[in-house]
mmCIF file of C-alpha atoms in Angstrom:
data_model
loop_
_atom_site.group_PDB
_atom_site.id
_atom_site.type_symbol
_atom_site.label_atom_id
_atom_site.label_comp_id
_atom_site.label_asym_id
_atom_site.label_seq_id
_atom_site.Cartn_x
_atom_site.Cartn_y
_atom_site.Cartn_z
ATOM 1 C CA MET V 88 8.839 29.029 44.995
ATOM 2 C CA LEU V 89 7.173 28.142 40.981
ATOM 3 C CA TRP V 90 9.307 31.086 39.431
ATOM 4 C CA LEU V 91 12.349 29.513 41.026
ATOM 5 C CA GLN V 92 11.596 25.825 39.885
ATOM 6 C CA LEU V 93 10.906 27.309 36.331
ATOM 7 C CA VAL V 94 14.001 28.523 36.252
ATOM 8 C CA ILE V 95 16.365 25.761 37.335
ATOM 9 C CA LYS V 96 14.316 23.387 33.886
ATOM 10 C CA ILE V 97 15.183 26.259 32.325
ATOM 11 C CA GLU V 98 18.734 26.161 33.364
ATOM 12 C CA GLY V 99 18.289 22.408 32.795
ATOM 13 C CA LEU V 100 17.334 22.637 29.557
ATOM 14 C CA LEU V 101 20.572 24.594 28.633
ATOM 15 C CA THR V 102 23.104 22.069 28.995
ATOM 16 C CA LEU V 103 21.497 18.844 27.677
ATOM 17 C CA THR V 104 22.013 17.576 24.515
ATOM 18 C CA VAL V 105 19.810 18.889 21.510
ATOM 19 C CA GLY V 106 18.085 14.664 21.431
ATOM 20 C CA GLU V 107 17.426 15.461 24.557
ATOM 21 C CA ARG V 108 16.490 19.080 24.795
ATOM 22 C CA PHE V 109 13.524 18.051 21.587
ATOM 23 C CA ALA V 110 13.006 15.680 23.618
ATOM 24 C CA ASP V 111 12.242 17.396 26.970
ATOM 25 C CA LEU V 112 9.914 19.841 25.583
ATOM 26 C CA GLY V 113 8.194 17.786 23.107
ATOM 27 C CA GLN V 114 7.000 17.107 26.798
ATOM 28 C CA PHE V 115 6.835 20.280 27.950
ATOM 29 C CA THR V 116 5.153 21.475 25.097
ATOM 30 C CA TRP V 117 2.206 18.433 25.640
ATOM 31 C CA GLN V 118 1.649 19.276 28.694
ATOM 32 C CA ALA V 119 1.081 22.482 27.730
ATOM 33 C CA LEU V 120 -1.710 21.911 25.861
ATOM 34 C CA VAL V 121 -2.748 19.214 27.298
ATOM 35 C CA PHE V 122 -3.657 21.968 30.022
ATOM 36 C CA LEU V 123 -4.955 24.598 27.062
ATOM 37 C CA LEU V 124 -7.369 21.274 27.034
ATOM 38 C CA ILE V 125 -8.261 20.725 29.940
ATOM 39 C CA GLY V 126 -9.038 25.026 30.150
ATOM 40 C CA GLY V 127 -10.942 23.955 27.159
ATOM 41 C CA ILE V 128 -13.644 20.920 28.136
ATOM 42 C CA MET V 129 -13.782 23.205 31.346
ATOM 43 C CA MET V 130 -14.471 26.396 29.601
ATOM 44 C CA MET V 131 -17.437 23.584 27.745
ATOM 45 C CA LEU V 132 -18.980 22.151 30.824
ATOM 46 C CA ILE V 133 -19.004 25.804 32.384
ATOM 47 C CA ASP V 134 -21.177 27.198 29.306
ATOM 48 C CA TRP V 135 -23.277 23.835 28.808
ATOM 49 C CA THR V 136 -24.441 23.910 32.692
ATOM 50 C CA VAL V 137 -25.710 27.429 32.356
ATOM 51 C CA ARG V 138 -27.282 27.117 29.349
ATOM 52 C CA ARG V 139 -29.443 24.299 30.918
ATOM 53 C CA PHE V 140 -30.872 25.830 33.967
ATOM 54 C CA GLY V 141 -31.438 28.801 31.398
ATOM 55 C CA HIS V 142 -29.640 31.558 31.742
ATOM 56 C CA ASP V 143 -27.145 33.629 30.396
ATOM 57 C CA LYS V 144 -24.002 33.039 28.165
ATOM 58 C CA VAL V 145 -20.937 32.646 29.626
ATOM 59 C CA SER V 146 -18.894 35.556 30.402
ATOM 60 C CA HIS V 147 -15.539 36.604 28.812
ATOM 61 C CA ALA V 148 -13.948 37.030 32.685
ATOM 62 C CA GLN V 149 -15.865 33.882 33.287
ATOM 63 C CA TYR V 150 -14.507 32.088 30.798
ATOM 64 C CA MET V 151 -10.890 34.029 31.775
ATOM 65 C CA THR V 152 -11.351 32.899 34.767
ATOM 66 C CA ALA V 153 -11.513 28.785 33.969
ATOM 67 C CA LEU V 154 -8.613 29.145 31.231
ATOM 68 C CA ALA V 155 -6.420 31.173 34.269
ATOM 69 C CA LEU V 156 -7.300 28.432 36.566
ATOM 70 C CA SER V 157 -6.355 25.407 33.644
ATOM 71 C CA GLY V 158 -2.441 27.018 33.898
ATOM 72 C CA LEU V 159 -1.827 27.477 37.648
ATOM 73 C CA LEU V 160 -3.486 23.422 37.809
ATOM 74 C CA GLY V 161 -0.573 22.654 35.560
ATOM 75 C CA LEU V 162 2.380 24.832 36.931
ATOM 76 C CA PHE V 163 1.091 23.248 40.138
ATOM 77 C CA LEU V 164 0.984 19.848 38.823
ATOM 78 C CA LEU V 165 4.478 20.962 36.727
ATOM 79 C CA TRP V 166 6.743 22.277 40.053
ATOM 80 C CA GLU V 167 5.350 19.107 42.126
ATOM 81 C CA GLU V 168 6.935 16.845 39.483
ATOM 82 C CA SER V 169 10.146 18.583 39.680
ATOM 83 C CA TYR V 170 10.588 19.193 43.308
ATOM 84 C CA ARG V 171 9.997 15.407 43.848
ATOM 85 C CA ASN V 172 12.723 14.171 41.400
ATOM 86 C CA PHE V 173 15.623 17.780 43.116
ATOM 87 C CA GLN V 174 15.516 15.465 45.704
ATOM 88 C CA PRO V 175 16.575 12.893 45.942
ATOM 89 C CA LEU V 176 19.556 14.088 43.741
ATOM 90 C CA LYS V 177 19.637 16.331 46.078
ATOM 91 C CA THR V 178 20.507 14.132 48.895
ATOM 92 C CA HIS V 179 22.561 12.232 46.883
ATOM 93 C CA ASN V 180 25.109 15.524 45.999
ATOM 94 C CA GLU V 181 25.351 15.941 49.992
ATOM 95 C CA LEU V 182 26.089 12.447 50.790
ATOM 96 C CA LEU V 183 29.254 13.113 47.941
ATOM 97 C CA LEU V 184 29.898 16.502 48.796
ATOM 98 C CA ALA V 185 30.507 14.693 52.722
ATOM 99 C CA GLU V 186 32.633 11.679 51.353
ATOM 100 C CA VAL V 187 34.989 14.203 48.862
ATOM 101 C CA ALA V 188 35.786 15.826 51.223
ATOM 102 C CA SER V 189 36.634 13.184 54.032
ATOM 103 C CA LEU V 190 39.353 11.520 50.787
ATOM 104 C CA ARG V 191 40.072 15.014 50.892
ATOM 105 C CA GLU V 192 41.632 14.775 54.975
ATOM 106 C CA GLU V 193 42.516 11.301 53.559
ATOM 107 C CA LEU V 194 45.245 12.678 51.501
ATOM 108 C CA LYS V 195 46.808 15.980 53.803
ATOM 109 C CA ALA V 196 47.453 13.378 56.082
ATOM 110 C CA LYS V 197 49.288 11.856 53.699
ATOM 111 C CA ASP V 198 50.590 14.857 51.653
ATOM 112 C CA GLN V 199 52.019 15.070 55.232
ATOM 113 C CA ASN V 200 53.620 11.235 55.741
ATOM 114 C CA VAL V 201 55.622 11.605 52.538
ATOM 115 C CA GLU V 202 56.621 14.953 53.775
ATOM 116 C CA ILE V 203 57.921 13.217 57.706
ATOM 117 C CA LEU V 204 59.733 10.776 55.553
ATOM 118 C CA GLU V 205 61.277 13.499 53.459
ATOM 119 C CA ARG V 206 62.664 15.441 55.953
ATOM 120 C CA ARG V 207 63.416 11.451 57.530
ATOM 121 C CA PHE V 208 65.527 10.591 54.546
ATOM 122 C CA ASP V 209 67.490 14.400 54.035
ATOM 123 C CA LYS V 210 68.658 13.717 57.683
ATOM 124 C CA PHE V 211 70.078 10.160 57.403
ATOM 125 C CA THR V 212 71.656 11.098 54.282
ATOM 126 C CA ALA V 213 73.344 13.769 55.905
ATOM 127 C CA GLN V 214 74.384 10.983 58.196
ATOM 128 C CA LEU V 215 75.463 8.736 56.437
ATOM 129 C CA THR V 216 77.885 11.413 53.950
ATOM 130 C CA GLU V 217 79.573 13.148 57.691
ATOM 131 C CA VAL V 218 80.131 9.957 59.659
ATOM 132 C CA GLY V 219 80.611 6.797 56.323
ATOM 133 C CA LYS V 220 83.973 6.036 55.272
ATOM 134 C CA ASP V 221 82.579 3.429 52.817
ATOM 135 C CA THR V 222 81.395 4.917 50.189
ATOM 136 C CA GLY V 223 80.208 1.724 48.314
ATOM 137 C CA LYS V 224 78.277 0.737 52.021
ATOM 138 C CA THR V 225 76.577 4.474 51.642
ATOM 139 C CA VAL V 226 76.220 4.816 47.699
ATOM 140 C CA HIS V 227 74.322 1.168 48.749
ATOM 141 C CA ALA V 228 71.978 2.575 52.019
ATOM 142 C CA LEU V 229 71.061 5.291 50.540
ATOM 143 C CA GLN V 230 70.125 3.954 47.671
ATOM 144 C CA GLU V 231 67.801 1.190 50.070
ATOM 145 C CA LYS V 232 66.407 4.431 51.824
ATOM 146 C CA LEU V 233 65.765 6.241 48.759
ATOM 147 C CA LYS V 234 64.535 2.573 47.087
ATOM 148 C CA GLU V 235 61.422 2.704 50.485
ATOM 149 C CA ARG V 236 60.467 5.962 50.583
ATOM 150 C CA GLU V 237 59.744 5.465 46.612
ATOM 151 C CA ASN V 238 57.522 1.637 47.266
ATOM 152 C CA GLN V 239 55.825 3.951 50.622
ATOM 153 C CA ILE V 240 54.780 6.450 48.351
ATOM 154 C CA ALA V 241 53.465 4.358 45.576
ATOM 155 C CA SER V 242 51.360 2.460 48.040
ATOM 156 C CA LEU V 243 50.065 5.518 49.393
ATOM 157 C CA GLN V 244 48.582 6.374 45.639
ATOM 158 C CA ASN V 245 47.838 3.273 45.138
ATOM 159 C CA GLN V 246 44.875 3.190 48.167
ATOM 160 C CA LEU V 247 44.265 7.582 47.158
ATOM 161 C CA HIS V 248 43.188 5.905 43.307
ATOM 162 C CA GLU V 249 41.677 2.925 44.943
ATOM 163 C CA LYS V 250 39.802 4.875 46.642
ATOM 164 C CA ILE V 251 38.472 7.292 44.638
ATOM 165 C CA LYS V 252 37.610 4.739 42.195
ATOM 166 C CA LYS V 253 35.787 2.888 44.681
ATOM 167 C CA ALA V 254 34.214 5.982 45.520
ATOM 168 C CA ALA V 255 33.532 6.309 41.687
ATOM 169 C CA LEU V 256 31.456 3.439 41.410
ATOM 170 C CA ARG V 257 29.639 3.675 44.191
ATOM 171 C CA ASN V 258 28.121 7.929 42.228
ATOM 172 C CA GLN V 259 27.213 5.635 39.307
ATOM 173 C CA LEU V 260 25.690 3.193 41.009
ATOM 174 C CA ALA V 261 24.115 5.793 43.400
ATOM 175 C CA GLN V 262 22.480 7.440 39.870
ATOM 176 C CA LEU V 263 21.412 4.004 39.275
ATOM 177 C CA ARG V 264 19.257 3.314 41.106
ATOM 178 C CA VAL V 265 18.420 7.789 41.018
ATOM 179 C CA GLU V 266 16.502 6.308 37.692
ATOM 180 C CA GLY V 267 15.482 3.030 38.799
ATOM 181 C CA ASN V 268 13.106 5.165 41.577
ATOM 182 C CA ARG V 269 12.293 7.479 39.251
ATOM 183 C CA ILE V 270 10.757 5.304 36.349
ATOM 184 C CA ILE V 271 8.822 3.111 39.495
ATOM 185 C CA ASP V 272 7.480 6.559 40.560
ATOM 186 C CA LYS V 273 6.471 7.204 36.771
ATOM 187 C CA ALA V 274 4.280 3.584 36.647
ATOM 188 C CA LEU V 275 3.103 3.063 40.282
ATOM 189 C CA SER V 276 1.810 7.965 39.132
ATOM 190 C CA THR V 277 -0.217 6.406 36.521
ATOM 191 C CA PRO V 278 -1.676 3.609 37.365
ATOM 192 C CA THR V 279 -4.566 3.728 33.907
ATOM 193 C CA SER V 280 -1.393 3.791 31.822
ATOM 194 C CA ARG V 281 0.865 1.638 30.124
ATOM 195 C CA PRO V 282 3.850 1.237 31.941
ATOM 196 C CA PRO V 283 7.205 2.592 30.775
ATOM 197 C CA SER V 284 8.381 -0.146 29.304
ATOM 198 C CA ASP V 285 11.095 1.522 26.774
ATOM 199 C CA GLU V 286 13.158 3.561 29.797
ATOM 200 C CA ARG V 287 13.159 0.308 31.994
ATOM 201 C CA LYS V 288 14.708 -1.364 29.057
ATOM 202 C CA GLN V 289 16.671 1.246 27.932
ATOM 203 C CA TRP V 290 17.911 1.135 32.484
ATOM 204 C CA PHE V 291 18.408 -2.369 32.121
ATOM 205 C CA THR V 292 20.858 -1.899 28.760
ATOM 206 C CA SER V 293 22.303 0.585 30.174
ATOM 207 C CA THR V 294 23.267 -0.493 33.535
ATOM 208 C CA ILE V 295 24.281 -4.389 32.210
ATOM 209 C CA GLN V 296 26.811 -1.989 30.908
ATOM 210 C CA TYR V 297 28.788 0.224 33.116
ATOM 211 C CA LEU V 298 28.830 -2.891 35.857
ATOM 212 C CA GLN V 299 30.612 -5.422 33.055
ATOM 213 C CA GLN V 300 32.794 -2.704 32.589
ATOM 214 C CA ASN V 301 33.433 -2.643 36.207
ATOM 215 C CA MET V 302 32.817 -5.033 38.013
ATOM 216 C CA ASP V 303 32.784 -8.606 37.632
ATOM 217 C CA ALA V 304 30.249 -12.000 36.311
ATOM 218 C CA GLY V 305 28.835 -12.644 39.596
ATOM 219 C CA HIS V 306 27.276 -9.035 39.725
ATOM 220 C CA VAL V 307 25.991 -9.136 36.840
ATOM 221 C CA GLU V 308 24.060 -11.773 36.580
ATOM 222 C CA GLU V 309 22.327 -11.303 39.894
ATOM 223 C CA PHE V 310 21.506 -8.149 38.420
ATOM 224 C CA ARG V 311 20.149 -10.359 35.155
ATOM 225 C CA ASN V 312 18.008 -12.124 37.764
ATOM 226 C CA PRO V 313 18.084 -10.580 41.577
ATOM 227 C CA LEU V 314 17.708 -13.206 43.735
ATOM 228 C CA THR V 315 16.097 -10.485 46.349
ATOM 229 C CA PRO V 316 12.556 -11.187 47.332
ATOM 230 C CA THR V 317 9.349 -9.596 45.669
ATOM 231 C CA VAL V 318 7.637 -6.845 46.929
ATOM 232 C CA HIS V 319 4.131 -5.814 46.057
ATOM 233 C CA PHE V 320 2.247 -2.989 45.614
ATOM 234 C CA ASP V 321 -1.266 -2.727 46.983
ATOM 235 C CA GLY V 322 -3.748 -0.656 45.276
ATOM 236 C CA LEU V 323 -2.569 -1.366 41.117
ATOM 237 C CA PRO V 324 -3.096 -3.781 37.862
ATOM 238 C CA ALA V 325 -1.362 -6.662 37.595
ATOM 239 C CA SER V 326 0.973 -5.550 34.477
ATOM 240 C CA HIS V 327 2.490 -2.459 36.964
ATOM 241 C CA ASP V 328 3.380 -4.805 40.061
ATOM 242 C CA VAL V 329 4.910 -7.191 37.793
ATOM 243 C CA PHE V 330 6.455 -3.559 36.926
ATOM 244 C CA ALA V 331 7.069 -2.168 39.185
ATOM 245 C CA SER V 332 8.893 -5.021 41.717
ATOM 246 C CA ASP V 333 10.883 -5.956 39.036
ATOM 247 C CA VAL V 334 12.343 -2.757 38.685
ATOM 248 C CA GLU V 335 13.041 -2.565 42.768
ATOM 249 C CA SER V 336 14.545 -5.213 43.169
ATOM 250 C CA ARG V 337 17.097 -4.840 40.655
ATOM 251 C CA VAL V 338 17.384 -1.194 42.336
ATOM 252 C CA ARG V 339 17.806 -3.247 46.002
ATOM 253 C CA VAL V 340 20.476 -5.565 44.155
ATOM 254 C CA LEU V 341 22.329 -2.022 43.208
ATOM 255 C CA GLN V 342 21.859 -0.587 47.010
ATOM 256 C CA ARG V 343 23.248 -3.770 47.887
ATOM 257 C CA PHE V 344 26.549 -3.341 45.337
ATOM 258 C CA SER V 345 27.071 0.117 47.433
ATOM 259 C CA ASP V 346 26.915 -1.509 50.524
ATOM 260 C CA GLU V 347 29.347 -3.896 49.909
ATOM 261 C CA LEU V 348 31.816 -0.763 48.289
ATOM 262 C CA ARG V 349 31.429 0.963 51.084
ATOM 263 C CA GLU V 350 32.540 -1.890 54.024
ATOM 264 C CA ALA V 351 35.989 -2.767 52.171
ATOM 265 C CA ASN V 352 37.248 0.700 51.428
#
């Protein structure tokens, strides 16, 4: 499983832009250096302890054992982080696939309705041709029937277009929620470090821009100033609590936007 997670991480690097690849590679290299530093400190502590109690110098095999344990710890932490980040996207992709399948079924049913209308139109045309004696009335009836069919087809196409548009909008909102939850998890998992303010600012800016392009001003204002109750996280420093609560309130607003779109569908 650990080897599979490393393969997935490498495949993910191949799909990133050049800047994102360097950033991800830099983070991976930094983590590796930290794990090696921890391994070196462990070696020094072991050597100092052995000398303190009057024993001989630590053997090369013991040094390598400590280094291997440090490396295994680092690989485990990398696997745990990638597994935790993969689960929300997996769930979201399953829901999206189910929704796409549902839209395909609706499109298939609408195509069948169009075929029925075409057959009825052809039958009506044949009947008018056989019994119609007045050419003007026959042409007028055909034109009206054709116009009616075109209007019905246009209506079905508009309905399908709206459904696809709302599905794409819900998909993007879900991705923005996943990114917001990732920022919250990062703040909660590192209470002794500074909150990831730059990531929150970038997430906030991109979300505002997307809402301005695809939703009305009321939704944009609600995201800027959420009306949802504030959620507090016990056991955290005040700065981290305020930071996580701020992001959480906006994630809940995005969830409510998705619920509104689903109910209106």
